[in-house]
Coordinates of C-alpha atoms in Angstrom, one line a residue:
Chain N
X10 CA -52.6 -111.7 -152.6
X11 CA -49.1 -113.1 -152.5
X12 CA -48.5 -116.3 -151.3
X13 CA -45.9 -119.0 -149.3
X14 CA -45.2 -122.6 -150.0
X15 CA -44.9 -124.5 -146.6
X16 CA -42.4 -127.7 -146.7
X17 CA -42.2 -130.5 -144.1
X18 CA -39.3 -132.9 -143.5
X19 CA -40.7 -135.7 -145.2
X20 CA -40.3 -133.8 -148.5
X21 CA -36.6 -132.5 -148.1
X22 CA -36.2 -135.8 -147.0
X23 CA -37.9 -138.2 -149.7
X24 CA -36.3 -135.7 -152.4
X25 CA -32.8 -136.5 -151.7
X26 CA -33.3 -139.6 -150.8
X27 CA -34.3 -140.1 -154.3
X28 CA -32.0 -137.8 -155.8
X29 CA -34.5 -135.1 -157.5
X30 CA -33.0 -132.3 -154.6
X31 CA -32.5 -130.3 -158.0
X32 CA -35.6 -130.4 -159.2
X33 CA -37.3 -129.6 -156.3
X34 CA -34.8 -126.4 -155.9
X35 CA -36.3 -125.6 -159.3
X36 CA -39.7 -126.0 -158.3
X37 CA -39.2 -123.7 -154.4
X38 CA -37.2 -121.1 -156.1
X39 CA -40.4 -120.9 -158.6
X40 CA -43.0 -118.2 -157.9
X41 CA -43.7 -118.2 -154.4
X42 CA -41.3 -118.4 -151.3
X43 CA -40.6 -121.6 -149.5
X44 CA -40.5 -121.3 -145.6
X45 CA -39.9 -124.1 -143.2
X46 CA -39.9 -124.3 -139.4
X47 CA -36.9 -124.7 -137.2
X48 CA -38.3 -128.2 -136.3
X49 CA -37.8 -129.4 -139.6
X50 CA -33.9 -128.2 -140.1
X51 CA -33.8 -130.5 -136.8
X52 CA -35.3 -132.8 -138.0
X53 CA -33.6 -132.9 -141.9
X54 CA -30.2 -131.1 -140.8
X55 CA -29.2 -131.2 -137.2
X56 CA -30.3 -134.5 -135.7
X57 CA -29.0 -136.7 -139.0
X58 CA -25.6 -135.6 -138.3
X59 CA -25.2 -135.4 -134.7
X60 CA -26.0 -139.0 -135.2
X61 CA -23.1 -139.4 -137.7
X62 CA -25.5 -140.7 -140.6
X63 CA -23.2 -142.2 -143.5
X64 CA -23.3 -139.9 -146.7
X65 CA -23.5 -136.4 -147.2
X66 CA -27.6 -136.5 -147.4
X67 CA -28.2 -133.8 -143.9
X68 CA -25.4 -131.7 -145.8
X69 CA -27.1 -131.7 -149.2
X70 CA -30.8 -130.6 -147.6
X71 CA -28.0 -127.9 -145.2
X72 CA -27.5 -126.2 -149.0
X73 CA -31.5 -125.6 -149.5
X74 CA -31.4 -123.9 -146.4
X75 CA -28.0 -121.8 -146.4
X76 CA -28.9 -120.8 -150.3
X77 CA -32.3 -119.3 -149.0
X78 CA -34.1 -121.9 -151.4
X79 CA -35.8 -122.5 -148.1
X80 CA -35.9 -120.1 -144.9
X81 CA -36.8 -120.8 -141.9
X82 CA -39.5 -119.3 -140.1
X83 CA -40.5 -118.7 -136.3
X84 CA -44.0 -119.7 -136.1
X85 CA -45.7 -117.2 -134.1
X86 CA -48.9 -118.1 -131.7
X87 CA -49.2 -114.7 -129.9
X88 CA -52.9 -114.6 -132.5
X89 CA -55.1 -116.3 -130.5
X90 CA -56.7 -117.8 -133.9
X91 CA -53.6 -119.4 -134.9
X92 CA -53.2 -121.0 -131.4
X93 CA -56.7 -122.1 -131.5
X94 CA -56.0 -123.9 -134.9
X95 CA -52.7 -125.0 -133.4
X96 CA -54.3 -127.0 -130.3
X97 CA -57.3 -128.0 -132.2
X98 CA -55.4 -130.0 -134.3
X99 CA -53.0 -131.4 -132.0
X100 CA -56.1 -132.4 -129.8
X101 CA -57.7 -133.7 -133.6
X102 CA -54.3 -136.0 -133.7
X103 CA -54.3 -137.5 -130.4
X104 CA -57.1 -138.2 -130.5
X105 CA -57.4 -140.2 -133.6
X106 CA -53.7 -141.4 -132.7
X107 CA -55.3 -142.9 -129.3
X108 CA -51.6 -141.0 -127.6
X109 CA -52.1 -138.0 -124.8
X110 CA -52.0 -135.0 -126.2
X111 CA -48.7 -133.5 -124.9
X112 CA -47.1 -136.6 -127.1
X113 CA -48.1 -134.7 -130.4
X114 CA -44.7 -133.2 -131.4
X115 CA -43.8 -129.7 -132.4
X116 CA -42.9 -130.0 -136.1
X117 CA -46.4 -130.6 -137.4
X118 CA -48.0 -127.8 -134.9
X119 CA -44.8 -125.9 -136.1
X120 CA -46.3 -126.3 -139.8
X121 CA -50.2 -125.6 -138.5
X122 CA -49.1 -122.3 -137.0
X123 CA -47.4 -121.3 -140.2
X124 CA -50.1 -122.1 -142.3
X125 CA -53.2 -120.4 -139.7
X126 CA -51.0 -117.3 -139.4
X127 CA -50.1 -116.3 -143.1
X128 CA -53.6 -117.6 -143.8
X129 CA -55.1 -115.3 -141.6
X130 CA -52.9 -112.5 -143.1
X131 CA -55.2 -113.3 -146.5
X132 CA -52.2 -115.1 -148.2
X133 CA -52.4 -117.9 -149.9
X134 CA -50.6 -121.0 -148.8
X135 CA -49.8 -123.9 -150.0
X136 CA -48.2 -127.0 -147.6
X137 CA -46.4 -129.8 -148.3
X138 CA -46.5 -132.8 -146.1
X139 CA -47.5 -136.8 -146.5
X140 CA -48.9 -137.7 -143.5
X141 CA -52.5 -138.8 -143.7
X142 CA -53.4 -138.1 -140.2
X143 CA -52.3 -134.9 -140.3
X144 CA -53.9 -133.8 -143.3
X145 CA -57.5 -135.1 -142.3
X146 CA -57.0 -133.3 -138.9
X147 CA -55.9 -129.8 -140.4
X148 CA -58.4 -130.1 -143.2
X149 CA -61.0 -130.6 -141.0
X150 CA -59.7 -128.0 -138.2
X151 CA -59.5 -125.4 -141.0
X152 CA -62.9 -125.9 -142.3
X153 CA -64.3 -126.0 -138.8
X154 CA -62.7 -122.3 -138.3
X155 CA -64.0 -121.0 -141.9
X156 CA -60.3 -120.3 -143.0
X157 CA -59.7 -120.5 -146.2
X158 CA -56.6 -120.3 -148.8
X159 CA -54.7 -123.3 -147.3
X160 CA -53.6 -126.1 -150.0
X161 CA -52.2 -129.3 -148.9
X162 CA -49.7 -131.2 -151.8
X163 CA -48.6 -134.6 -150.5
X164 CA -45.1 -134.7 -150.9
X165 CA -45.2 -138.0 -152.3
X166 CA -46.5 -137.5 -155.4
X167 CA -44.9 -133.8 -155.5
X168 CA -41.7 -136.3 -155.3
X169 CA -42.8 -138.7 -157.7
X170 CA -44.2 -135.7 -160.2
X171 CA -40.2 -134.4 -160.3
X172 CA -39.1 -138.0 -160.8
X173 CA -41.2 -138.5 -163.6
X174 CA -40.1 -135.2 -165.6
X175 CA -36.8 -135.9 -164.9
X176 CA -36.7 -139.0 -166.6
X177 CA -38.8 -137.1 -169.7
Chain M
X30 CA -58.6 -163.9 -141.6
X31 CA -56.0 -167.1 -142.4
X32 CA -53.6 -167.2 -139.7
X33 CA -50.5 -169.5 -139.7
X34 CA -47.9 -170.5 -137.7
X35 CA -44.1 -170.2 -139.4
X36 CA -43.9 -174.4 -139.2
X37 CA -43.3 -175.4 -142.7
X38 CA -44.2 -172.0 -144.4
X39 CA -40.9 -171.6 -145.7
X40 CA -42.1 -171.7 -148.8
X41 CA -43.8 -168.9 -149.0
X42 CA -41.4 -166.8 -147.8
X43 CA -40.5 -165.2 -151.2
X44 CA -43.3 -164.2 -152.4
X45 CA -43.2 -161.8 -149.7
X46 CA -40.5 -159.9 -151.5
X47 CA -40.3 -158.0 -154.4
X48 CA -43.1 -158.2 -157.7
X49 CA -45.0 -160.8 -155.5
X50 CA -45.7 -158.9 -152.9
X51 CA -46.1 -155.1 -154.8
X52 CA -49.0 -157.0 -156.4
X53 CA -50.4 -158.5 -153.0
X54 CA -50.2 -155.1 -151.2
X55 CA -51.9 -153.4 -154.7
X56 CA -54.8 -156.1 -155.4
X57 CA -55.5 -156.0 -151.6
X58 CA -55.4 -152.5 -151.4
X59 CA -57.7 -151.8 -155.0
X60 CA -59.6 -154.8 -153.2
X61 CA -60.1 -156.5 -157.0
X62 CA -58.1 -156.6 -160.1
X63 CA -57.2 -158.1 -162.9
X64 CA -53.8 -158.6 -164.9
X65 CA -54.6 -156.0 -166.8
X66 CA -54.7 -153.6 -164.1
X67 CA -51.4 -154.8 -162.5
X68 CA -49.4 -154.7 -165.7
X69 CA -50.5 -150.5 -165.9
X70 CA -50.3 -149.5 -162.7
X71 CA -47.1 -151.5 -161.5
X72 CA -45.6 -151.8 -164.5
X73 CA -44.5 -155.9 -164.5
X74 CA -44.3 -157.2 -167.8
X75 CA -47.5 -159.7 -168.2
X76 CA -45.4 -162.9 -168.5
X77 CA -44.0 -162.2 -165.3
X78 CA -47.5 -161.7 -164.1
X79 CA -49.3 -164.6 -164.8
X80 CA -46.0 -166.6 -163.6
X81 CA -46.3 -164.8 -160.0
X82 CA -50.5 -165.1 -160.5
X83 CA -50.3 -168.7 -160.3
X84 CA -47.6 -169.2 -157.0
X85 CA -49.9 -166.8 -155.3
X86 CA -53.3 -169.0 -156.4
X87 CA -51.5 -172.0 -156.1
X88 CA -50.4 -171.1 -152.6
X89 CA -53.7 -169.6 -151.4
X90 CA -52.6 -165.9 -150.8
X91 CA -54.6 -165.2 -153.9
X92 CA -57.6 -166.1 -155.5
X93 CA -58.9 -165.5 -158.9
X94 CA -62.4 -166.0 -160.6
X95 CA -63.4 -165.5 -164.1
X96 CA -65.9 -162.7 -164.6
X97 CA -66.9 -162.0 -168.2
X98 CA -64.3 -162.3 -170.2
X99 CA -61.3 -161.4 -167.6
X100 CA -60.0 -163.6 -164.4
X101 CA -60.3 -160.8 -161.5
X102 CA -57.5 -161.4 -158.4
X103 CA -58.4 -161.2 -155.2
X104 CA -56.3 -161.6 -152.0
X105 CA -57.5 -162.8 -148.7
X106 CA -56.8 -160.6 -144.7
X107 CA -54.1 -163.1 -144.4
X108 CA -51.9 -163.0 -141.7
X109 CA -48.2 -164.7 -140.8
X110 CA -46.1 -164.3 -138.1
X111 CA -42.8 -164.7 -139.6
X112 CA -39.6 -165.2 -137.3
X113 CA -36.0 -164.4 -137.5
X114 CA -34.7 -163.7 -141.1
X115 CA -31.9 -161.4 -141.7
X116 CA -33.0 -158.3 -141.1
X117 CA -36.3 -159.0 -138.9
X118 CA -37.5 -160.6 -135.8
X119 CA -40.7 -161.9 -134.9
X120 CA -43.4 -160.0 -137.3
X121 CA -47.0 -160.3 -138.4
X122 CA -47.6 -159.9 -142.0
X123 CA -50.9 -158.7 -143.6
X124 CA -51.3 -157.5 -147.4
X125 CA -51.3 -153.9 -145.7
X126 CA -48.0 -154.2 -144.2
X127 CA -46.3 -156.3 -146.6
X128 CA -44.4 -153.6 -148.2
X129 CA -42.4 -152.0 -145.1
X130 CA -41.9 -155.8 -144.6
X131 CA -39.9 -156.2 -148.1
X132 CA -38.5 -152.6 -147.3
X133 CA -36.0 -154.6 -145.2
X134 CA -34.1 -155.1 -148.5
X135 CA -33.5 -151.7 -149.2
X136 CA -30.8 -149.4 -148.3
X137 CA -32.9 -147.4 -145.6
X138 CA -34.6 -150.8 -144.2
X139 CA -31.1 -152.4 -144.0
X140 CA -29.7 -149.3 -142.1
X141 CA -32.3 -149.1 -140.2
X142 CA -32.3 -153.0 -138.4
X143 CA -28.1 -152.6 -138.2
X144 CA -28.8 -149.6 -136.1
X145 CA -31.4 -150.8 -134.2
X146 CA -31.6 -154.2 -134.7
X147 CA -34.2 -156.6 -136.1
X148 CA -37.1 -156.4 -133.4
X149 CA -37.5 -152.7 -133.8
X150 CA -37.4 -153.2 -137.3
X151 CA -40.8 -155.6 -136.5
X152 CA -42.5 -153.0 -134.4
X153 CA -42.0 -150.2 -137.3
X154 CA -43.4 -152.9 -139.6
X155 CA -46.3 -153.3 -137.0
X156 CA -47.0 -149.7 -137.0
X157 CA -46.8 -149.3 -140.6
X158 CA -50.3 -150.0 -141.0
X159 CA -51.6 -147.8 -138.5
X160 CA -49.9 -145.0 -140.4
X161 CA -51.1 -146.0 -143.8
X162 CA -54.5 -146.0 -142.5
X163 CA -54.0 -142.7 -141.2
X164 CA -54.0 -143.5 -137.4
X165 CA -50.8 -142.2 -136.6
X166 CA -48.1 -139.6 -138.0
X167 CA -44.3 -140.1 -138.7
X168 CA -43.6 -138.2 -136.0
X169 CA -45.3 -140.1 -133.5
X170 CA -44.0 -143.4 -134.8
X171 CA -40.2 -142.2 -134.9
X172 CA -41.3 -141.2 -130.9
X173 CA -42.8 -144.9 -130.3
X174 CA -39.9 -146.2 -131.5
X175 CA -36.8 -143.8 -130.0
X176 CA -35.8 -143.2 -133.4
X177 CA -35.1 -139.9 -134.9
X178 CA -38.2 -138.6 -137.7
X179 CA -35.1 -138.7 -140.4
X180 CA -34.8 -142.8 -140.5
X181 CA -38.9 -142.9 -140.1
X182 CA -39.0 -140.9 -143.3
X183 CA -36.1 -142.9 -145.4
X184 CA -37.8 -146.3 -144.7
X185 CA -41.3 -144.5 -146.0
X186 CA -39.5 -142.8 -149.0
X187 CA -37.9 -146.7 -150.2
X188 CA -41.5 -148.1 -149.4
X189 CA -43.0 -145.5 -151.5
X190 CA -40.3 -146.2 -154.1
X191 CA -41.0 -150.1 -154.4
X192 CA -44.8 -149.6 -155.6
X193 CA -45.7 -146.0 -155.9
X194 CA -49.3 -146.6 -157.3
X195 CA -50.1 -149.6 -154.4
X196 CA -49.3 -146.6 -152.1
X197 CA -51.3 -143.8 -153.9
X198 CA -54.4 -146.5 -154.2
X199 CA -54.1 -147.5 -150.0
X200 CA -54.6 -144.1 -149.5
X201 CA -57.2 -143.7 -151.2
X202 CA -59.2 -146.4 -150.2
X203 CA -58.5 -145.8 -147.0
X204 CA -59.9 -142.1 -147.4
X205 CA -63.4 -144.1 -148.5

């Protein structure tokens, strides 16, 4: 049983924001792969400089990806178990968002499909993400289906675990 | 719920900022706690605590009661709508939201109301709570606001930087 480490924007983001981007390079490079979704380059890369943000921040995150630290992945709903997953939760976050569901974006579905698809493959997966709502909606959409072999880290305190052994 | 107008509230003003208001957010978020508790998990020096302990008493925003042999804090749902300082327009402040209302001192808060100006800053501290409590993702806040997921996320990494531990304990007692 191999095994993939799933990272949302808010990590890239948070880590080099407070400047432990090496650490965390350390940490991906370790053991498993890192995969992201094109959403999050967007999201981390793309959009930050087509809106001219000061610094070299989007350029810095740009290296993760261009030195295969992280590698982006097409998430792939032609199984009809990870789309299943994939609308459950987005119905699961409008829901408890109170928003329509076609206002649910596509980086977190982006990072549900990931996760139901290698999953279902009988890898084990582990995803990184902070957001609360997220997390109890997967969590709960996962049990629900019986899959198993998903691990959720909040990237927070992943963030705040390479702070604190940098300053060791 | 206390509720108050801005009309000579000045005052209070800075106690909204900085060590004052890391150990509003935490005692309102651990719901009890003593100086003890403050000093480990925010990491004030204990002077500085019982200094801040008794503006907060002394203005209301905290209470404290003996029980055995330690005082334990407690701070009250308040609630002040605060208009027009530098970096923020009209805005309601609770203990929930009162960090991403001090995170308009930081780099990514000050960015942020330059870019966008001061009342969107207000409605990201508005929705601040919603998030915290798990009623809404980053994503769907950056799309309430018509602001890109990037700026969402540096304005929660600085919030998360001014009191890690009131953060980790919000979460959890909102998981309860």
């Amino acid at each position: 049983m191999a095994g993939v480490r799933i990272v949302d924007s808010s990590l890239l983001i948070e880590a080099d924001h407070r400047k432990v981007l090496g650490p965390l390079e350390a940490y991906l490079r370790s053991s498993v792969g890192a995969i992201a979704p094109p959403r999050v380059y967007e999201e981390t890369v793309s959009e930050p400089k087509s809106l001219g943000f000061s610094g070299s921040s989007p350029s810095r995150i740009e290296r993760l990806f261009s030195d295969n630290v992280v590698t982006i992945e097409n998430p792939d709903y032609s199984e009809s178990e990870v789309s299943d997953t994939v609308d459950k939760v987005r119905e699961c976050i409008a829901k408890k968002a109170e928003k329509q569901v076609h206002l649910v974006e596509l980086a977190d579905l982006q990072l549900v499909a990931l996760a139901a698809s290698y999953a279902k493959k009988g890898e084990r997966v582990e995803l990184i993400f902070r957001d609360k709502l997220l997390k109890d909606c997967l969590a709960s959409v996962l049990k629900g289906k019986g899959i198993s072999g998903v691990t959720i880290t909040d990237s927070s305190m992943l963030v705040r675990e390479l702070l604190s052994k940098r300053h060791v | 719920m206390t509720s108050k107008s801005p009309e000579g509230m000045e005052h209070l003003l800075p106690t909204f900022h900085g060590q004052s208001a890391q150990i509003l957010a935490y005692v309102a978020a651990k719901g009890t706690a003593t100086s003890e508790d403050i000093r480990k998990d925010l990491g004030i020096p204990r002077s500085t605590i019982y200094k801040l302990l008794s503006q907060l008493v002394k203005t209301g925003l905290a209470t404290r009661e003996k029980v055995g042999n330690v005082d334990e804090v407690r701070v009250p749902d308040f609630s002040f709508v605060i208009k027009n300082t530098a970096y923020i327009a009209e805005c309601k402040v609770t203990p929930r939201n009162i960090l991403a209302f001090d995170s308009a001192h930081t780099a990514a808060g000050k960015m942020f109301a330059e870019r966008h100006g001061p009342e969107k800053f207000a409605e990201f501290v508005a929705l601040y709570d919603r998030y915290e409590s798990g009623a809404t993702t980053s994503q769907l806040m950056a799309r309430e606001l018509g602001v890109t997921r990037y700026e969402i996320e540096l304005l929660l990494s600085d919030i998360k930087s001014i009191a890690p531990a009131v953060v980790n304990i919000g979460r959890r007692s909102h998981r309860r």
